[in-house]
Coordinates of C-alpha atoms in Angstrom, one line a residue:
E267 CA 78.8 76.4 116.1
R268 CA 78.0 78.3 119.5
N269 CA 74.6 75.8 121.2
Y270 CA 72.5 79.1 120.8
A271 CA 68.6 77.1 120.2
V272 CA 66.7 80.5 118.3
T273 CA 64.4 79.2 115.9
N274 CA 62.6 82.3 114.6
Y275 CA 64.6 85.2 114.6
Q276 CA 61.7 87.9 114.2
T277 CA 62.2 91.1 112.4
I278 CA 61.5 94.2 114.2
G279 CA 63.7 97.1 111.8
L280 CA 65.3 100.2 114.5
P281 CA 64.5 100.2 118.0
R282 CA 63.7 104.4 117.9
S283 CA 62.1 104.3 114.6
S284 CA 59.4 104.9 116.6
Y285 CA 60.6 107.9 118.0
V286 CA 59.7 109.5 114.7
L287 CA 56.6 108.8 114.8
S288 CA 55.5 110.1 118.4
G289 CA 55.1 113.9 118.1
K290 CA 55.2 115.0 121.9
K291 CA 56.0 118.4 123.6
L292 CA 55.5 120.1 120.4
G293 CA 55.4 123.4 122.2
Q294 CA 58.3 124.8 121.5
Y295 CA 58.3 123.8 117.8
N296 CA 54.6 125.7 117.1
K297 CA 57.2 127.8 114.4
Y298 CA 57.4 124.8 112.6
I299 CA 53.8 124.1 112.9
E300 CA 53.4 127.2 111.4
I301 CA 55.2 126.7 108.5
K302 CA 53.7 123.7 107.8
K303 CA 49.8 126.0 107.4
S304 CA 51.4 127.2 104.2
R305 CA 54.2 125.3 103.3
K306 CA 56.4 121.7 102.7
L307 CA 58.5 121.9 106.2
I308 CA 61.8 120.4 104.9
V309 CA 64.2 118.7 107.4
C310 CA 67.6 118.6 107.1
Y311 CA 70.5 116.4 108.8
D312 CA 74.0 116.7 108.2
L313 CA 76.9 114.4 110.1
P314 CA 80.6 116.5 111.2
P315 CA 83.0 116.3 108.7
T316 CA 86.1 113.7 109.3
D317 CA 89.3 115.6 109.4
F318 CA 92.1 114.9 106.3
F319 CA 93.9 111.5 108.2
V320 CA 90.1 109.7 109.2
G321 CA 88.7 111.2 105.6
G322 CA 92.3 109.4 103.7
L323 CA 91.2 106.1 105.7
Q324 CA 87.6 106.3 104.9
A325 CA 87.5 107.1 101.3
N326 CA 87.0 110.8 101.6
I327 CA 83.4 110.3 102.8
N328 CA 82.0 113.3 104.1
T329 CA 84.9 115.7 104.5
E330 CA 83.9 119.3 104.2
N331 CA 83.8 119.3 100.7
Y332 CA 80.6 116.7 100.2
L333 CA 79.0 118.7 103.1
A334 CA 79.8 122.1 101.4
D335 CA 78.1 120.6 98.6
L336 CA 74.9 119.1 100.6
Y337 CA 74.8 123.2 101.8
R338 CA 74.8 124.3 98.2
V339 CA 72.1 122.2 96.8
L340 CA 69.7 122.4 99.9
M341 CA 70.0 126.5 99.1
K342 CA 70.0 126.1 95.7
I343 CA 66.5 124.0 96.0
A344 CA 65.1 126.5 98.1
E345 CA 65.9 129.7 96.0
E346 CA 64.2 127.5 93.6
L347 CA 60.9 126.6 94.9
P348 CA 59.9 129.0 97.8
D349 CA 56.6 126.9 98.5
I350 CA 59.1 125.2 100.8
Y351 CA 61.1 126.0 103.8
I352 CA 64.1 123.8 104.1
V353 CA 65.2 123.3 108.0
V354 CA 69.2 122.4 108.5
K355 CA 69.5 120.2 111.8
P356 CA 73.7 119.5 112.5
K357 CA 75.2 117.3 114.1
D358 CA 77.9 119.6 115.8
L359 CA 78.2 122.8 116.6
K360 CA 81.5 122.1 115.1
I361 CA 79.7 123.4 111.2
F362 CA 79.7 127.0 112.5
S363 CA 83.3 127.4 112.4
L364 CA 83.9 125.5 108.7
T365 CA 85.5 127.5 106.2
F366 CA 82.2 126.6 103.8
Y367 CA 80.0 127.3 106.7
K368 CA 81.4 130.8 107.0
K369 CA 81.5 131.3 103.1
Y370 CA 77.9 130.7 102.8
E371 CA 76.5 132.6 106.2
K372 CA 75.9 135.3 104.2
R373 CA 73.6 133.5 101.9
I374 CA 72.2 131.1 104.9
N375 CA 71.5 134.2 106.1
E376 CA 69.5 135.9 103.1
I377 CA 67.0 133.0 102.1
K378 CA 64.1 133.7 103.7
N379 CA 62.9 129.6 103.0
F380 CA 66.2 128.1 104.3
E381 CA 67.5 127.8 107.5
V382 CA 69.8 126.2 110.0
I383 CA 69.2 125.8 113.4
S384 CA 71.9 126.7 115.8
D385 CA 71.1 126.1 119.0
L386 CA 71.2 122.0 119.0
K387 CA 69.7 121.3 122.4
K388 CA 66.5 122.8 121.5
Y389 CA 65.1 120.4 119.0
N390 CA 65.2 117.1 118.9
P391 CA 65.8 115.7 116.3
Y392 CA 63.0 112.8 116.1
T393 CA 60.5 115.9 116.8
M394 CA 62.1 117.2 113.3
A395 CA 61.7 114.5 112.0
N396 CA 58.3 114.4 113.0
L397 CA 57.4 117.2 111.7
A398 CA 58.9 117.2 108.1
D399 CA 56.8 116.7 105.4
L400 CA 60.1 115.2 103.9
I401 CA 64.1 114.2 105.2
I402 CA 67.4 114.7 102.9
G403 CA 70.1 114.2 104.5
K404 CA 73.6 112.1 104.6
C405 CA 73.4 108.7 105.0
S406 CA 73.3 108.8 109.4
N407 CA 70.5 106.6 112.0
I408 CA 68.6 109.5 111.7
L409 CA 67.4 108.7 108.2
E410 CA 67.0 104.7 108.5
E411 CA 64.9 105.7 111.6
A412 CA 62.8 108.1 109.3
F413 CA 62.5 105.5 106.5
C414 CA 61.5 102.7 108.3
A415 CA 59.1 104.9 110.1
G416 CA 57.1 105.6 106.7
K417 CA 58.4 109.3 106.5
P418 CA 60.2 110.3 103.0
V419 CA 63.5 110.9 103.1
I420 CA 66.6 111.1 100.3
F421 CA 69.4 110.2 101.6
Y422 CA 72.5 112.4 100.0
D423 CA 75.0 110.3 98.7
N424 CA 77.0 112.6 97.1
E425 CA 80.5 110.4 97.8
K426 CA 78.6 107.4 96.6
Y427 CA 78.8 105.6 99.8
I428 CA 75.7 104.4 99.4
Q429 CA 76.3 103.0 96.3
S430 CA 79.5 101.2 96.5
T431 CA 78.1 98.7 98.8
D432 CA 75.8 96.0 99.4
Y433 CA 74.0 98.4 101.7
V434 CA 70.2 96.9 102.3
I435 CA 69.4 100.5 101.0
N436 CA 70.4 100.4 97.2
E437 CA 67.3 98.0 96.6

């Protein structure tokens, strides 16, 4: 229809998947390298919640309630499995001002094998994914890229976004 003359398409995957596999500049990650010597490192990614108006337009996908549920589950896993270390790399500083986070903050700080990174610029999400033994999070590019790079990934789909579509991850 547009006179394109392409006879062979190559599937190459997501372009930043290779970032997950490159373990460059690990000096500032010594804390997590040490943790990995005695525990499994689970790196988790969240997404900033949508506001009330946008949430309504998007069928309440990724609202604060769903994000609170993710944190509740992660804290419960950390409490029940002391041989793992869960570190959450938030997407945005907005998380720290949300009602649910303020409610959970004391408990978060008391769990010895659970951490929420507060200096978002200090740790690169791709390097964190490289170090991870398992990655858990809301559906996002970083999870898809890690999955393409061969990392074990759990898509936390508590709002059933992935399940309700013909998204390729369903297969």
